[in-house]
Coordinates of C-alpha atoms and ligand atoms in Angstrom, one line a residue:
M1 CA 19.3 19.7 -3.8
K2 CA 22.4 19.0 -5.4
I3 CA 23.2 18.1 -8.7
L4 CA 25.5 15.2 -9.3
G5 CA 27.4 13.8 -12.8
A6 CA 28.3 10.6 -13.6
S7 CA 31.4 10.1 -12.3
D8 CA 31.9 7.2 -10.4
A9 CA 32.4 9.2 -7.1
D10 CA 29.2 11.1 -7.7
L11 CA 27.1 7.9 -9.3
A12 CA 28.3 5.9 -5.4
V13 CA 27.0 9.5 -3.7
A14 CA 23.5 8.8 -5.4
A15 CA 23.2 5.2 -4.9
G16 CA 24.3 5.6 -1.4
A17 CA 22.0 8.2 -1.0
L18 CA 19.1 6.3 -2.7
R19 CA 19.8 2.9 0.2
E20 CA 19.1 5.6 2.6
G21 CA 15.7 6.1 1.6
K22 CA 16.6 9.9 0.1
L23 CA 15.4 10.8 -3.2
V24 CA 17.5 10.9 -6.4
A25 CA 16.5 12.4 -9.6
I26 CA 17.9 9.7 -12.2
P27 CA 18.5 10.2 -16.4
T28 CA 16.9 7.2 -17.9
E29 CA 16.3 6.9 -22.0
T30 CA 12.8 7.8 -21.8
V31 CA 12.6 11.0 -19.3
Y32 CA 14.3 11.4 -16.1
G33 CA 12.7 9.7 -12.9
L34 CA 12.3 10.7 -9.6
G35 CA 14.4 7.6 -7.5
G36 CA 13.6 6.0 -4.4
N37 CA 14.4 2.6 -2.7
G38 CA 11.7 0.1 -3.9
F39 CA 11.5 -2.0 -0.8
D40 CA 11.6 1.0 1.1
P41 CA 7.9 2.5 2.1
V42 CA 8.9 5.8 3.6
A43 CA 11.1 6.5 0.4
L44 CA 8.1 5.4 -1.4
A45 CA 5.8 7.8 0.9
R46 CA 8.2 10.3 0.0
I47 CA 8.0 10.0 -3.4
F48 CA 4.4 10.4 -3.6
E49 CA 4.6 13.7 -1.3
A50 CA 7.4 15.1 -3.5
K51 CA 5.3 14.7 -6.5
R52 CA 2.0 15.3 -4.6
R53 CA 0.7 12.3 -6.5
P54 CA -2.5 10.3 -5.5
T55 CA -1.5 7.4 -3.4
F56 CA -3.9 5.5 -5.9
D57 CA -1.3 5.8 -8.7
P58 CA 1.5 2.9 -8.7
L59 CA 5.0 3.1 -9.6
I60 CA 7.4 1.5 -12.0
L61 CA 10.5 -0.6 -10.4
H62 CA 13.6 0.0 -12.3
I63 CA 16.0 -3.2 -12.2
A64 CA 19.2 -3.3 -13.7
G65 CA 19.7 -7.0 -15.1
L66 CA 17.4 -10.0 -16.4
E67 CA 18.2 -11.9 -13.2
E68 CA 16.7 -9.0 -10.9
L69 CA 13.1 -9.7 -12.4
D70 CA 12.8 -12.2 -9.7
R71 CA 13.1 -10.5 -6.5
V72 CA 10.0 -7.9 -7.4
A73 CA 8.1 -10.3 -10.1
D74 CA 6.5 -14.0 -8.9
L75 CA 6.4 -15.5 -12.5
S76 CA 5.1 -18.9 -11.2
L77 CA 1.9 -17.1 -10.8
L78 CA 2.0 -16.4 -15.0
S79 CA 0.4 -18.9 -17.7
R80 CA 2.5 -20.8 -19.8
E81 CA 1.5 -18.3 -22.8
S82 CA 2.3 -15.1 -20.6
V83 CA 6.1 -16.6 -19.8
D84 CA 6.5 -17.1 -23.3
R85 CA 5.9 -13.7 -23.9
L86 CA 7.5 -12.2 -21.4
D87 CA 10.8 -14.3 -22.7
R88 CA 10.5 -12.8 -26.0
L89 CA 9.9 -9.5 -25.0
S90 CA 12.5 -9.4 -22.5
H91 CA 15.2 -10.8 -24.2
T92 CA 14.6 -8.6 -26.9
L93 CA 13.4 -5.4 -26.3
W94 CA 15.3 -4.9 -22.6
P95 CA 17.1 -3.3 -21.6
G96 CA 14.6 -0.4 -23.1
P97 CA 11.7 1.3 -22.8
L98 CA 9.3 -1.2 -22.1
T99 CA 7.4 -1.6 -18.8
L100 CA 5.9 -5.1 -17.9
I101 CA 3.1 -5.6 -15.3
L102 CA 3.7 -9.2 -14.0
P103 CA 2.2 -10.7 -10.2
K104 CA 4.0 -9.1 -7.6
R105 CA 6.1 -10.6 -4.8
A106 CA 5.2 -10.0 -1.2
A107 CA 8.6 -8.2 -0.8
V108 CA 7.2 -5.4 -2.8
P109 CA 5.6 -2.7 -0.6
D110 CA 1.7 -2.2 -1.0
L111 CA 2.9 2.0 -1.4
A112 CA 4.9 0.7 -4.6
T113 CA 1.5 -1.1 -6.5
S114 CA -1.0 1.1 -4.8
G115 CA -2.5 -2.3 -3.3
L116 CA -2.8 -4.3 -6.3
S117 CA -1.0 -7.7 -7.0
T118 CA 0.5 -6.9 -9.9
V119 CA 3.8 -4.5 -10.4
A120 CA 5.2 -3.1 -13.1
V121 CA 8.7 -3.5 -13.7
R122 CA 11.1 -1.9 -16.1
F123 CA 15.2 -2.7 -17.1
P124 CA 16.2 0.7 -18.5
A125 CA 18.8 1.3 -21.3
H126 CA 20.7 4.4 -20.0
R127 CA 23.9 3.0 -19.1
V128 CA 24.1 6.1 -16.0
A129 CA 20.4 4.6 -14.8
Q130 CA 21.6 1.2 -14.8
R131 CA 24.8 2.3 -12.7
I132 CA 22.9 3.9 -10.1
I133 CA 20.7 0.8 -9.6
R134 CA 23.2 -1.7 -9.5
L135 CA 25.1 0.6 -7.0
A136 CA 22.6 0.5 -4.9
G137 CA 21.8 -2.8 -4.7
V138 CA 18.1 -2.2 -4.6
P139 CA 15.0 -2.0 -7.7
I140 CA 14.7 2.1 -7.9
A141 CA 10.9 3.0 -7.8
A142 CA 10.9 6.1 -10.1
P143 CA 8.1 7.6 -11.4
S144 CA 8.8 10.4 -14.5
A145 CA 10.2 13.4 -12.0
N146 CA 7.5 15.9 -12.9
P147 CA 4.7 17.6 -10.5
F148 CA 1.7 15.2 -11.2
G149 CA -0.2 16.1 -14.1
Y150 CA 2.6 18.1 -15.4
L151 CA 5.0 17.9 -18.9
S152 CA 7.7 15.0 -18.0
P153 CA 11.2 15.8 -17.6
T154 CA 13.6 15.4 -20.4
R155 CA 16.7 17.3 -19.0
A156 CA 17.9 17.8 -15.2
E157 CA 17.4 21.2 -15.5
H158 CA 13.7 20.7 -15.8
V159 CA 13.9 18.7 -13.2
A160 CA 15.7 20.9 -10.7
Q161 CA 13.0 23.7 -12.2
Q162 CA 10.0 21.3 -10.8
L163 CA 11.0 19.7 -8.1
G164 CA 14.1 20.9 -6.7
D165 CA 13.1 21.9 -3.7
R166 CA 11.6 18.8 -3.1
I167 CA 14.4 16.3 -3.6
D168 CA 17.7 15.4 -2.3
Y169 CA 20.0 14.8 -5.5
I170 CA 19.3 14.7 -9.1
V171 CA 22.3 12.9 -11.5
D172 CA 22.7 14.7 -15.1
G173 CA 22.7 12.1 -17.5
G174 CA 22.1 14.6 -20.3
R175 CA 19.5 15.0 -22.9
C176 CA 16.9 12.0 -22.6
S177 CA 17.1 10.1 -26.3
V178 CA 13.7 8.8 -26.5
G179 CA 12.0 11.7 -24.9
V180 CA 8.6 10.1 -24.8
E181 CA 7.8 7.5 -21.3
S182 CA 8.1 3.7 -21.6
T183 CA 5.5 1.5 -22.9
I184 CA 3.1 -0.7 -20.8
L185 CA 2.3 -3.6 -21.3
D186 CA 0.2 -5.8 -18.9
L187 CA 1.1 -9.9 -19.2
S188 CA -0.2 -10.5 -15.6
S189 CA -3.8 -12.2 -16.6
G190 CA -5.9 -12.9 -20.2
G191 CA -4.3 -11.8 -23.2
P192 CA -1.4 -8.8 -23.4
R193 CA -2.8 -4.8 -23.3
I194 CA -0.7 -2.2 -24.0
L195 CA -2.3 0.4 -21.0
R196 CA 0.2 3.3 -22.3
P197 CA 1.8 3.9 -25.8
G198 CA 5.1 4.9 -25.1
G199 CA 8.7 4.5 -26.5
T200 CA 8.5 1.0 -27.7
A201 CA 6.2 1.3 -31.0
R202 CA 3.3 -1.6 -30.8
E203 CA 4.1 -2.7 -34.4
R204 CA 7.5 -4.0 -32.5
I205 CA 5.9 -5.8 -30.1
E206 CA 3.3 -7.1 -31.9
G207 CA 6.1 -8.3 -33.9
L208 CA 7.3 -10.4 -31.6
I209 CA 4.3 -12.2 -29.2
G210 CA 1.3 -11.3 -31.9
P211 CA -1.5 -8.7 -31.7
V212 CA -1.9 -6.9 -28.2
E213 CA -5.1 -5.1 -27.4
L214 CA -4.8 -1.5 -27.1
W215 CA -6.8 -1.0 -23.7
K216 CA -8.9 2.2 -23.5
G217 CA -9.8 3.5 -19.9
T218 CA -12.9 4.5 -18.6
G219 CA -11.2 7.4 -17.2
A220 CA -12.9 6.9 -13.7
T221 CA -11.0 4.2 -12.7
P222 CA -7.6 4.6 -14.0
T223 CA -5.6 1.8 -14.2
A224 CA -2.9 4.3 -15.0
P225 CA -2.8 7.8 -14.4
G226 CA -1.3 8.5 -17.6
Q227 CA -4.4 7.3 -18.8
L228 CA -6.0 10.4 -17.4
A229 CA -8.1 12.6 -19.6
S230 CA -6.0 15.4 -18.6
H231 CA -1.9 14.7 -17.8
Y232 CA 1.2 16.1 -18.9
A233 CA -0.1 19.6 -19.4
P234 CA 1.7 22.8 -19.8
H235 CA 0.6 26.2 -18.4
A236 CA -0.4 27.6 -21.6
A237 CA -3.5 26.7 -23.2
L238 CA -2.7 23.7 -25.8
E239 CA -4.5 23.2 -28.9
L240 CA -4.9 20.1 -30.5
Y241 CA -5.3 19.8 -34.6
P242 CA -5.0 17.7 -37.2
R243 CA -2.2 17.8 -39.3
G244 CA -2.0 20.1 -41.8
A245 CA -4.7 22.1 -40.3
L246 CA -2.5 24.8 -38.9
E247 CA -2.0 27.1 -41.4
R248 CA -6.1 27.2 -41.8
L249 CA -5.6 29.0 -38.3
G250 CA -4.9 32.7 -38.2
P251 CA -4.2 35.2 -38.1
P252 CA -1.2 34.6 -36.0
Q253 CA -0.3 37.0 -32.9
A254 CA 2.0 37.7 -30.3
G255 CA 1.8 35.5 -27.4
E256 CA 1.1 32.3 -29.6
G257 CA 3.0 29.3 -30.3
Y258 CA 2.9 26.9 -33.4
V259 CA 4.4 23.3 -33.0
F260 CA 4.5 21.5 -36.7
F261 CA 5.4 18.2 -36.9
D262 CA 7.7 18.5 -40.1
S263 CA 9.4 21.2 -42.3
P264 CA 6.2 21.0 -45.3
S265 CA 3.8 21.6 -42.5
R266 CA 5.7 24.8 -41.4
E267 CA 6.7 25.9 -45.1
A268 CA 3.0 25.5 -46.2
W269 CA 2.0 27.6 -42.8
L270 CA 4.6 30.1 -43.7
R271 CA 3.3 30.5 -48.0
R272 CA 0.2 31.7 -46.0
W273 CA 1.3 33.6 -42.8
G274 CA 5.1 34.6 -43.3
P275 CA 4.4 37.7 -45.0
S276 CA 1.6 39.1 -42.0
V277 CA 4.2 37.2 -39.5
V278 CA 7.8 39.6 -41.1
S279 CA 5.6 42.8 -41.4
G280 CA 4.3 42.7 -38.0
T281 CA 6.0 43.6 -34.9
E282 CA 5.2 40.3 -32.5
A283 CA 5.7 37.2 -34.3
P284 CA 4.5 34.1 -32.5
V285 CA 6.8 31.4 -31.6
L286 CA 7.1 28.6 -34.4
R287 CA 8.8 25.7 -33.4
L288 CA 9.5 22.2 -35.4
L289 CA 8.8 18.7 -33.7
S290 CA 11.7 17.2 -36.9
E291 CA 13.1 19.1 -39.6
G292 CA 12.9 15.7 -42.0
G293 CA 9.2 14.0 -40.3
S294 CA 11.5 11.4 -38.3
L295 CA 9.0 10.4 -35.3
L296 CA 11.9 9.1 -33.2
E297 CA 13.2 12.6 -33.4
A298 CA 9.8 14.5 -32.7
A299 CA 9.2 12.1 -29.9
A300 CA 12.8 13.4 -28.6
N301 CA 11.9 17.2 -28.8
L302 CA 8.4 16.7 -27.6
F303 CA 8.3 17.9 -23.8
E304 CA 11.4 19.7 -24.3
I305 CA 9.6 22.3 -26.8
L306 CA 6.5 22.0 -24.7
H307 CA 9.0 22.8 -21.9
E308 CA 10.7 25.6 -23.7
L309 CA 6.9 27.2 -24.7
D310 CA 5.7 27.3 -21.7
S311 CA 8.9 29.1 -19.9
L312 CA 8.2 31.9 -22.6
A313 CA 4.9 32.2 -20.9
L314 CA 3.1 31.8 -24.0
K315 CA -1.1 32.3 -23.6
R316 CA -1.8 29.5 -26.3
V317 CA 0.1 26.6 -28.4
Y318 CA -1.2 25.4 -31.6
V319 CA 0.4 21.9 -32.3
E320 CA -0.7 19.5 -35.0
R321 CA -1.1 15.5 -34.9
V322 CA 1.7 13.5 -36.1
P323 CA 1.4 10.4 -38.1
D324 CA -0.2 7.8 -35.8
E325 CA 2.2 4.4 -36.4
G326 CA 5.3 3.7 -34.6
L327 CA 6.1 6.7 -31.8
G328 CA 3.4 8.7 -33.3
A329 CA 0.8 6.9 -31.2
A330 CA 2.9 8.0 -28.0
I331 CA 3.3 11.5 -29.3
N332 CA -0.5 11.6 -30.2
D333 CA -1.7 9.9 -26.9
R334 CA 0.7 12.8 -24.6
L335 CA -0.6 15.6 -26.7
F336 CA -4.3 14.4 -26.5
R337 CA -3.7 14.4 -22.8
A338 CA -1.8 18.1 -22.7
R339 CA -4.9 20.0 -24.6
S340 CA -6.9 22.4 -22.4
T341 CA -10.0 21.0 -23.4
A342 CA -9.7 17.8 -21.3
K343 CA -11.1 17.9 -17.9
P344 CA -8.7 16.4 -14.9
G345 CA -10.5 12.8 -14.4
A346 CA -12.8 13.1 -17.8
P347 CA -13.9 9.9 -19.5
L348 CA -11.6 9.7 -22.5
Ligands
LIG1 O1 9.4 5.8 -19.3 C1 8.9 5.3 -18.1 O2 7.8 4.7 -17.5 C2 9.2 6.4 -16.6 C3 10.6 6.8 -16.6 C4 11.3 7.3 -15.0 O3 10.8 5.5 -16.4 N1 8.7 6.7 -15.4 C5 7.1 7.0 -15.8 O4 6.5 6.7 -14.4 O5 6.6 7.3 -16.7 P1 5.4 6.8 -14.2 O6 5.0 6.8 -12.7 O7 5.1 8.7 -14.5 O8 4.0 6.3 -15.1 C6 4.2 4.9 -14.8 C7 2.7 4.6 -15.2 C8 1.3 5.6 -14.2 O9 0.5 5.5 -15.1 C9 0.7 3.9 -13.3 O10 -0.2 4.1 -13.0 C10 1.1 2.7 -14.0 O11 2.7 2.9 -14.6 N2 1.4 1.2 -13.2 C11 2.5 1.2 -12.3 N3 2.3 0.0 -12.1 C12 1.1 -0.3 -12.3 C13 0.2 -1.9 -12.4 N4 0.5 -2.6 -11.1 N5 -0.7 -1.9 -13.3 C14 -1.2 -1.2 -14.3 N6 -0.3 0.3 -14.4 C15 0.4 0.6 -13.6
LIG2 MG1 4.3 10.2 -15.4

């Protein structure tokens, strides 16, 4: 595996490798993606293999312009209402952290969609991703660049640690600004449904197209494995508590991590436990998602902090939920699935 930068020469190498069917991890504004040529079944199979991902789990195809949508999605199969919704959403929220489920074109290999008649499409906002897709000249299939079920990567180093020996290149585009995966919205039939909360807030979508349903999977046959009860999990045991509840746990011990949403929560905890921590020899690790209580900042820091705590080999990590509005819905969703009490595949 070789790490590339964002120079013209490096991006040409990345695009050339993708065209040849190699695997290239690429930066996007949400998380790093494990990219492969979306029209090449062998490249798609390599993605599943590198991720150790069950093949029932379909991939997102990434495009670099609205005009490319027609290559992967058959919009003639959409109802008038859905076409209208697609127009509003794609013109306002693309490029950005929104994935749309649409009827698929025959040219899209079944391996990309796990045999479904629909395809997931996203136009990412990251300039480096856009340039690579354009240079490659094909849609790029890219799941999050982590082994199946583990934390998503928000830095090139995370990808190198997790998948470095299984892929050809990593393009280092710096830290991901959004930090949680895209919101997945199904427009393919019936009313619009959010299949996965993510980097585009539900309120933003509803402001454009009216009410959308939040789809609650059965867990047994997930439409999106991000819907599996256990996903995005760190190695440490993660326990999730209501906001403000961490100060009621204790006494704190070495080998533990505490992740607070904002400084008032941390201050309250420190008032209660600070003296014992200061006098003890081995303190727990304290982290803050956002000093000023910004959900945008908290989303950007979420996986970053969980990766860091995992690298410290902590036994147990206590996290408080964040307000359930805007990007908070996506953060709470990821935390819920990352908690250690969740059983893989269990109903939600
Ligand atoms: O932000 C993101 O979306 C990142 C970056 C790299 O773009 N990608 C990402 O991909 O999160 P992945 O593969 O980790 O998650 C994609 C989700 C999966 O849970 C998959 O089941 C769902 O999208 N999906 C893909 N195609 C689908 C379809 N036709 N119908 C329903 N769900 C679909
Ligand atoms: Mg993923």
